[in-house]
Amino acid sequence: LTALKRAPMESLRFKARVRALPADGEANAAVTRLLAGALDVSRSAVSLVSGAQGRTKLFRIEGDSAALASRLEAIAAGRAAT
């Protein structure tokens, strides 16, 4: 897992980079772990909603919405180590 950062010119999208290969769902699992770690939630709280085979993915993250919003803002502002 290498990075989670805000994509340029986007307000609600983040760019994630992982070293896992996109075979057998390995990259999707790596992004799931990256998100869970960055947002301090369990892996079971992160689920891939769409984009399993594409570059653009939509994840659902369950948890306290205020805490998640705060963590996402911190990541977007570059205040969180990932």
Short mmCIF file of C-alpha atoms in Angstrom, two decimals:
data_model
loop_
_atom_site.label_atom_id
_atom_site.label_comp_id
_atom_site.label_asym_id
_atom_site.label_seq_id
_atom_site.Cartn_x
_atom_site.Cartn_y
_atom_site.Cartn_z
CA LEU A 1 0.00 0.00 0.00
CA THR A 2 1.49 3.30 -0.94
CA ALA A 3 -0.84 6.29 -0.88
CA LEU A 4 -4.29 7.75 -0.51
CA LYS A 5 -4.59 11.36 -1.62
CA ARG A 6 -7.13 13.74 -3.11
CA ALA A 7 -7.23 13.60 -6.89
CA PRO A 8 -6.53 16.94 -8.63
CA MET A 9 -9.56 19.15 -9.22
CA GLU A 10 -12.02 16.78 -7.57
CA SER A 11 -13.95 17.48 -4.42
CA LEU A 12 -15.13 13.95 -3.60
CA ARG A 13 -12.64 11.66 -5.31
CA PHE A 14 -9.41 10.31 -3.96
CA LYS A 15 -6.58 8.60 -5.76
CA ALA A 16 -5.23 5.43 -4.21
CA ARG A 17 -2.04 3.68 -5.28
CA VAL A 18 -1.27 0.11 -4.37
CA ARG A 19 1.44 -2.27 -5.47
CA ALA A 20 -0.85 -5.28 -5.71
CA LEU A 21 -1.58 -6.67 -9.16
CA PRO A 22 -5.09 -6.27 -10.55
CA ALA A 23 -5.47 -10.05 -10.79
CA ASP A 24 -7.88 -12.14 -8.73
CA GLY A 25 -9.10 -9.04 -6.89
CA GLU A 26 -5.73 -8.44 -5.22
CA ALA A 27 -5.65 -4.72 -6.04
CA ASN A 28 -9.23 -4.23 -4.87
CA ALA A 29 -8.39 -5.96 -1.59
CA ALA A 30 -5.32 -3.77 -1.21
CA VAL A 31 -7.37 -0.60 -1.73
CA THR A 32 -9.91 -1.88 0.79
CA ARG A 33 -7.11 -2.36 3.35
CA LEU A 34 -5.68 1.08 2.50
CA LEU A 35 -9.04 2.78 3.03
CA ALA A 36 -9.74 0.90 6.25
CA GLY A 37 -6.36 1.84 7.66
CA ALA A 38 -6.53 5.47 6.56
CA LEU A 39 -10.03 5.91 7.97
CA ASP A 40 -9.42 3.84 11.12
CA VAL A 41 -12.27 1.41 10.46
CA SER A 42 -12.32 -2.36 10.15
CA ARG A 43 -11.91 -3.91 6.73
CA SER A 44 -15.43 -5.27 7.02
CA ALA A 45 -16.70 -1.66 7.17
CA VAL A 46 -15.31 -1.01 3.67
CA SER A 47 -17.06 -2.55 0.68
CA LEU A 48 -16.60 -2.11 -3.04
CA VAL A 49 -19.89 -0.94 -4.55
CA SER A 50 -18.85 -0.61 -8.19
CA GLY A 51 -15.80 -0.67 -10.43
CA ALA A 52 -14.39 -4.06 -9.50
CA GLN A 53 -12.73 -4.38 -12.91
CA GLY A 54 -12.21 -0.70 -13.71
CA ARG A 55 -9.83 2.03 -12.63
CA THR A 56 -12.61 4.14 -11.09
CA LYS A 57 -14.17 2.53 -8.03
CA LEU A 58 -16.91 3.41 -5.59
CA PHE A 59 -16.55 2.22 -2.00
CA ARG A 60 -19.08 2.28 0.82
CA ILE A 61 -17.59 2.96 4.23
CA GLU A 62 -19.68 2.27 7.31
CA GLY A 63 -19.08 4.13 10.53
CA ASP A 64 -19.58 7.41 12.30
CA SER A 65 -20.20 9.89 9.48
CA ALA A 66 -18.77 12.88 11.36
CA ALA A 67 -15.56 11.01 12.23
CA LEU A 68 -15.21 9.71 8.65
CA ALA A 69 -15.77 13.20 7.21
CA SER A 70 -13.12 14.58 9.55
CA ARG A 71 -10.60 11.91 8.53
CA LEU A 72 -11.31 12.45 4.83
CA GLU A 73 -10.82 16.21 5.23
CA ALA A 74 -7.53 15.60 7.02
CA ILE A 75 -6.36 13.34 4.20
CA ALA A 76 -7.46 15.89 1.61
CA ALA A 77 -5.56 18.63 3.44
CA GLY A 78 -2.46 16.44 3.67
CA ARG A 79 -2.57 16.26 7.47
CA ALA A 80 -2.90 12.48 7.71
CA ALA A 81 -0.09 10.00 7.28
CA THR A 82 -1.05 7.10 5.04
#
